[in-house]
GROMACS .gro file of N, CA and C in nm:
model
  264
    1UNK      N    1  -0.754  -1.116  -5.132
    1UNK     CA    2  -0.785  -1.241  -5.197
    1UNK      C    3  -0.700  -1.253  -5.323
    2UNK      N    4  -0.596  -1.369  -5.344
    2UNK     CA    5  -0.568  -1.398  -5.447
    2UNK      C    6  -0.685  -1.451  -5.605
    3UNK      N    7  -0.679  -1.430  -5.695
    3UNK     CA    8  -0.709  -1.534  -5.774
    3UNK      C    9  -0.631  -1.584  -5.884
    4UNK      N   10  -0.628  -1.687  -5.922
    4UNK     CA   11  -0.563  -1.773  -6.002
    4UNK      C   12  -0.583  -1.808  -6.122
    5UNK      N   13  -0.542  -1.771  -6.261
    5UNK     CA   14  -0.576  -1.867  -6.366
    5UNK      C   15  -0.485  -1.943  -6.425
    6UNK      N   16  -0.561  -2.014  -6.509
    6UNK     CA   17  -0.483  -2.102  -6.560
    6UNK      C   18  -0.570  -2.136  -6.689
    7UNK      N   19  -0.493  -2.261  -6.779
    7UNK     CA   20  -0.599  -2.258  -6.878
    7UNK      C   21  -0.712  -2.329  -6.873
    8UNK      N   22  -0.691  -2.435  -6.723
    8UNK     CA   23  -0.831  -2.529  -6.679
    8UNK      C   24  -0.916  -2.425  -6.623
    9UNK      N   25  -0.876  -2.349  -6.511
    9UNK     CA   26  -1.014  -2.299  -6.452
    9UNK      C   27  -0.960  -2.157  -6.388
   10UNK      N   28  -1.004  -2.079  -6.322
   10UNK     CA   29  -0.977  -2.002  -6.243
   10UNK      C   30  -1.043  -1.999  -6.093
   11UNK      N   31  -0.921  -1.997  -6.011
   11UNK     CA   32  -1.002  -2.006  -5.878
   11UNK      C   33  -0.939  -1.878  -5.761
   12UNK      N   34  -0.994  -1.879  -5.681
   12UNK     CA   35  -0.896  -1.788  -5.612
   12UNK      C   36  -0.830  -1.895  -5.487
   13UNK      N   37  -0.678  -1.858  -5.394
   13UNK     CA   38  -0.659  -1.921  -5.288
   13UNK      C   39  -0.753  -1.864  -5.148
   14UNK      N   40  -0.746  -1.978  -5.060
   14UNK     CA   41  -0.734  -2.015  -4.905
   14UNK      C   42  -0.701  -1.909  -4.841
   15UNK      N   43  -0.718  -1.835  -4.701
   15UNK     CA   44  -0.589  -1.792  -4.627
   15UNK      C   45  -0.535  -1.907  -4.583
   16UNK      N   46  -0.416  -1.854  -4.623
   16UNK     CA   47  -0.259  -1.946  -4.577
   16UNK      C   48  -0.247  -2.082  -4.664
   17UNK      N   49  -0.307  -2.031  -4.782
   17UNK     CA   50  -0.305  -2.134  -4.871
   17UNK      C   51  -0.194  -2.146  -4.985
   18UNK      N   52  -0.083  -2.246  -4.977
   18UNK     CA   53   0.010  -2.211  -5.110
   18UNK      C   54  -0.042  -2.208  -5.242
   19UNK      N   55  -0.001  -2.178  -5.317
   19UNK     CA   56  -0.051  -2.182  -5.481
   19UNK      C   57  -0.032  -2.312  -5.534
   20UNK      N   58   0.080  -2.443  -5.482
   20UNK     CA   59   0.084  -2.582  -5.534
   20UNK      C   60  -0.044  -2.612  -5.428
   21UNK      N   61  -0.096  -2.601  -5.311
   21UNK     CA   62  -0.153  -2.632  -5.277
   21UNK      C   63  -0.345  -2.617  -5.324
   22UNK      N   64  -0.329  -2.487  -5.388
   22UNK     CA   65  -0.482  -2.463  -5.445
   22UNK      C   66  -0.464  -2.523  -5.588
   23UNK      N   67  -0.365  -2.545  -5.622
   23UNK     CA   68  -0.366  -2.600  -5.813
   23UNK      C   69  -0.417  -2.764  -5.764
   24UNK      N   70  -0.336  -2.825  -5.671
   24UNK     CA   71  -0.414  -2.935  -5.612
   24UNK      C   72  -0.587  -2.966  -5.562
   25UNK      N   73  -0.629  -2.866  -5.500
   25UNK     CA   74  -0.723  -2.843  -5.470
   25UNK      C   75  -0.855  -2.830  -5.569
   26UNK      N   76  -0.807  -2.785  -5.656
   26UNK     CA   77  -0.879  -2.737  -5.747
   26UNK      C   78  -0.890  -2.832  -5.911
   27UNK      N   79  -0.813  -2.958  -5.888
   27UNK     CA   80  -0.741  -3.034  -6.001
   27UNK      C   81  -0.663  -3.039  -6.068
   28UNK      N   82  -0.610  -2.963  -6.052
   28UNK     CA   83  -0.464  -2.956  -6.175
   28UNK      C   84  -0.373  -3.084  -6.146
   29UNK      N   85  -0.321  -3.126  -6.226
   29UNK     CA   86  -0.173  -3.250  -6.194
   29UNK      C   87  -0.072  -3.148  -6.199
   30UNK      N   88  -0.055  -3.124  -6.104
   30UNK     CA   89   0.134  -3.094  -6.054
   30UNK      C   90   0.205  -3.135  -6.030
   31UNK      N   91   0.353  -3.162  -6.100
   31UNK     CA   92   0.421  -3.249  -6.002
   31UNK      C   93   0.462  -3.163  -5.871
   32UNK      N   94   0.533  -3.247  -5.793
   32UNK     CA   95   0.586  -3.200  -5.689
   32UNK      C   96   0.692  -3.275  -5.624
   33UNK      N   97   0.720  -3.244  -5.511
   33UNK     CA   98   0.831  -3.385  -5.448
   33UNK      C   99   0.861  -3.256  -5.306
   34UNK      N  100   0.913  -3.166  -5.286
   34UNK     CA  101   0.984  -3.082  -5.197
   34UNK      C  102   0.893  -3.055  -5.128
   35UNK      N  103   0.809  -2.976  -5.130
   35UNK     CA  104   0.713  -2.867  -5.090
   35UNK      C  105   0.799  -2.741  -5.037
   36UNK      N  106   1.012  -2.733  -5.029
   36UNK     CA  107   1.057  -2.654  -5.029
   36UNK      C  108   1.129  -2.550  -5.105
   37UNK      N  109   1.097  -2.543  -5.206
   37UNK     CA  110   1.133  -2.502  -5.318
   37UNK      C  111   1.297  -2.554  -5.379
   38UNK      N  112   1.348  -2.674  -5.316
   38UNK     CA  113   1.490  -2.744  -5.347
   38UNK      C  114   1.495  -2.788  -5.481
   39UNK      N  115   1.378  -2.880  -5.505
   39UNK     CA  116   1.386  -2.965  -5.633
   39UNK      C  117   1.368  -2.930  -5.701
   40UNK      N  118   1.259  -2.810  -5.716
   40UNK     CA  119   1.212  -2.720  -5.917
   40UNK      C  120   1.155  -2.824  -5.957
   41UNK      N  121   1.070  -2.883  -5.923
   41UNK     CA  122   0.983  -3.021  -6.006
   41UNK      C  123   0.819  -2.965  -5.990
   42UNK      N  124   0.824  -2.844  -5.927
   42UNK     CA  125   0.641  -2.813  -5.946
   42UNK      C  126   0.676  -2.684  -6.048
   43UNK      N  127   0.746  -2.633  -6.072
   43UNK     CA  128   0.787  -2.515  -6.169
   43UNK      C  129   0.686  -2.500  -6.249
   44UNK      N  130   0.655  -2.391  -6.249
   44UNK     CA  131   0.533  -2.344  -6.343
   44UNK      C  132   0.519  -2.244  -6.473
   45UNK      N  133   0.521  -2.152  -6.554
   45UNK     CA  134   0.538  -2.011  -6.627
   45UNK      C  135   0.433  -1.930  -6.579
   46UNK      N  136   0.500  -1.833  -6.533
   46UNK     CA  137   0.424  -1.714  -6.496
   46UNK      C  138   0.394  -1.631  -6.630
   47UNK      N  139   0.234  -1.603  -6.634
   47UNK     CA  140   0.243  -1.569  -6.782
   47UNK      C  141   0.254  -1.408  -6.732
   48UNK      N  142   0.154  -1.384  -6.600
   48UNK     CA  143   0.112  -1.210  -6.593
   48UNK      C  144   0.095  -1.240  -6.497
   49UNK      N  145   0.112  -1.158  -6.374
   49UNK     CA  146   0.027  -1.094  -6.254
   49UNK      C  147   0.055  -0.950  -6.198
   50UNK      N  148  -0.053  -0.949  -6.156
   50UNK     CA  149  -0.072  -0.794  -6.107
   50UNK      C  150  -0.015  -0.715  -5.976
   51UNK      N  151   0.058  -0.823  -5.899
   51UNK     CA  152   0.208  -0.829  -5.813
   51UNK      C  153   0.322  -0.864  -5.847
   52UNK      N  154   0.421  -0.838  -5.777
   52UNK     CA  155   0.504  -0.921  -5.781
   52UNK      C  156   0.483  -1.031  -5.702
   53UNK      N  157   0.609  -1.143  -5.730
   53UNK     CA  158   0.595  -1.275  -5.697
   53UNK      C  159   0.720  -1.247  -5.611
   54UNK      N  160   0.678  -1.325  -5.474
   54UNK     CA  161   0.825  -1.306  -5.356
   54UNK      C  162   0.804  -1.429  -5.320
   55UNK      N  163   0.898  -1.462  -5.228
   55UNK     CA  164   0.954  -1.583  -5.210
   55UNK      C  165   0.996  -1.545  -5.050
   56UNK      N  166   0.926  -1.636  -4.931
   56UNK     CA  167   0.950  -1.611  -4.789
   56UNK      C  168   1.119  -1.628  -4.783
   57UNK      N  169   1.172  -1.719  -4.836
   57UNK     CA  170   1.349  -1.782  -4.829
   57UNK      C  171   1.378  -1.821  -4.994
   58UNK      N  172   1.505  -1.798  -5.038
   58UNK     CA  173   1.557  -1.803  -5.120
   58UNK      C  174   1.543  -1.888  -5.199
   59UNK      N  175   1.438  -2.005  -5.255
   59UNK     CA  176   1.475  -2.092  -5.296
   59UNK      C  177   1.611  -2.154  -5.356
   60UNK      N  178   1.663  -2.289  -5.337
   60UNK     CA  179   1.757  -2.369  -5.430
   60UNK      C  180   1.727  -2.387  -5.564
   61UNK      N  181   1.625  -2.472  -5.640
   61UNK     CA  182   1.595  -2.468  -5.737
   61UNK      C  183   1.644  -2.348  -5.830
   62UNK      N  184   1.668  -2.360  -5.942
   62UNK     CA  185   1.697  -2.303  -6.049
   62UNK      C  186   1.577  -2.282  -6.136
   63UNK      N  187   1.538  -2.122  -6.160
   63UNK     CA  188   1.427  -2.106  -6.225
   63UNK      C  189   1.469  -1.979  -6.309
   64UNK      N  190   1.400  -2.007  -6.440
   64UNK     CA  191   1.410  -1.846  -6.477
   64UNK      C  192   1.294  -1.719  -6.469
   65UNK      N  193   1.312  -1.646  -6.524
   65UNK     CA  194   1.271  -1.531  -6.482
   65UNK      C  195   1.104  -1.540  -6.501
   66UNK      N  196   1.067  -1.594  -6.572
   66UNK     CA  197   0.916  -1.613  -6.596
   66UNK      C  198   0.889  -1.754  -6.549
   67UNK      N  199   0.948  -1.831  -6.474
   67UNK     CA  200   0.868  -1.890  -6.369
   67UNK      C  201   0.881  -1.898  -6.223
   68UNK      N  202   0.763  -1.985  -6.157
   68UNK     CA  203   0.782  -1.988  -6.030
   68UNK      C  204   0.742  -2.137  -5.976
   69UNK      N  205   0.761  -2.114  -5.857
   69UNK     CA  206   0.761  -2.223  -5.744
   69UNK      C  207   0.631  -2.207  -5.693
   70UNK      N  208   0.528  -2.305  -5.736
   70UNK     CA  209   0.393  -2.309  -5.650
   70UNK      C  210   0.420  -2.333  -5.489
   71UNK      N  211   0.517  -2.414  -5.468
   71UNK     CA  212   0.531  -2.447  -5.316
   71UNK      C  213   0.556  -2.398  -5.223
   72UNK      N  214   0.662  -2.270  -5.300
   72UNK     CA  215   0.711  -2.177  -5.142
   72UNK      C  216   0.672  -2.033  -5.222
   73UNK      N  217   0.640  -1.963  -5.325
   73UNK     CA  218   0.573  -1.815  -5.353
   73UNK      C  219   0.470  -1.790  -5.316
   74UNK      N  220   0.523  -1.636  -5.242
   74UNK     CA  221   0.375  -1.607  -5.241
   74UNK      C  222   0.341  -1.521  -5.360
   75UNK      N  223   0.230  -1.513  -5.381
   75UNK     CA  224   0.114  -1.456  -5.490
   75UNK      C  225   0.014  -1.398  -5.418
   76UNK      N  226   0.029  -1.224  -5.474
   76UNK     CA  227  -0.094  -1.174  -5.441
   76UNK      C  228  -0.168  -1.127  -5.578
   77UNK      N  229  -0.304  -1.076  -5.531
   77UNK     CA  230  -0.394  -1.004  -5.648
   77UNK      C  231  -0.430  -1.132  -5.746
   78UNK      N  232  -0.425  -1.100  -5.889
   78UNK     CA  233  -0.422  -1.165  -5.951
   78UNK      C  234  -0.321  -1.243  -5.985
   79UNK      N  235  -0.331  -1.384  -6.074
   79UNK     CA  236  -0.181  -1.431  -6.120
   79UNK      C  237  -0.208  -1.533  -6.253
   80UNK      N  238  -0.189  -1.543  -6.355
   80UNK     CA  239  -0.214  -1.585  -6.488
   80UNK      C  240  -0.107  -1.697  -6.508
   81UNK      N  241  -0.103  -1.834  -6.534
   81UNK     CA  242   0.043  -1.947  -6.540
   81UNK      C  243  -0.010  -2.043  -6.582
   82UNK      N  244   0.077  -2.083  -6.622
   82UNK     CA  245   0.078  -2.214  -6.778
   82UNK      C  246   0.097  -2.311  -6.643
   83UNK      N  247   0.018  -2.425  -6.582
   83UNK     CA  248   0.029  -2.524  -6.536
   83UNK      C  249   0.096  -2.643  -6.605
   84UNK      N  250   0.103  -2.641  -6.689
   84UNK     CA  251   0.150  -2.721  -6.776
   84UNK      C  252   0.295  -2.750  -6.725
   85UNK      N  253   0.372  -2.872  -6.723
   85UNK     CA  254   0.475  -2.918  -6.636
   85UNK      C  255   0.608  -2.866  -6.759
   86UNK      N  256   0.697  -2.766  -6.695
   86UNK     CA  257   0.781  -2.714  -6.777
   86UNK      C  258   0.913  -2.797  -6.770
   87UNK      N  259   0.988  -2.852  -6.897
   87UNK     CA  260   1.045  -2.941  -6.936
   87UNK      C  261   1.218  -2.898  -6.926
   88UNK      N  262   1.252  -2.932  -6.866
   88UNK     CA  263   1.448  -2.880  -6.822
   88UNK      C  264   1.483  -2.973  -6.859
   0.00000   0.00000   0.00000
């Protein structure tokens, strides 16, 4: 079981649930547009987690090292991130 925080709430995911998909679920405003990790418009800051963060395919998007892609990462264990829409 994943769980998730943030500074609204903490929840855990779904099986086979993405992480843009439970921040939705759960209320957060995310943007989005891809759901393939191309555009970098759901980009998030990873503050902490207790995995690493992998990625099934390489994303396009341009991210740095402390964030991620709610749409295509996976996240296990725990995972701590500034929902807050990060500004490029």
């Amino acid at each position: 079981m994943t769980w998730v925080m943030t500074s609204k709430k903490r929840f855990y995911l779904h099986d086979d649930e993405s992480l843009l998909d439970g921040l939705l679920r759960t209320g957060h405003d995310i943007s989005y547009q891809c759901r393939e990790g191309y555009c970098g418009s759901c980009r998030v800051k990873r503050i902490s987690s207790s995995h690493s963060v992998d990625y099934p395919f390489e994303p396009l998007a341009m991210i740095d090292e402390d964030e991620i892609l709610p749409c295509c990462c996976r996240v296990q264990g725990v995972i701590h991130i500034n929902h807050e829409p990060v500004i490029k």
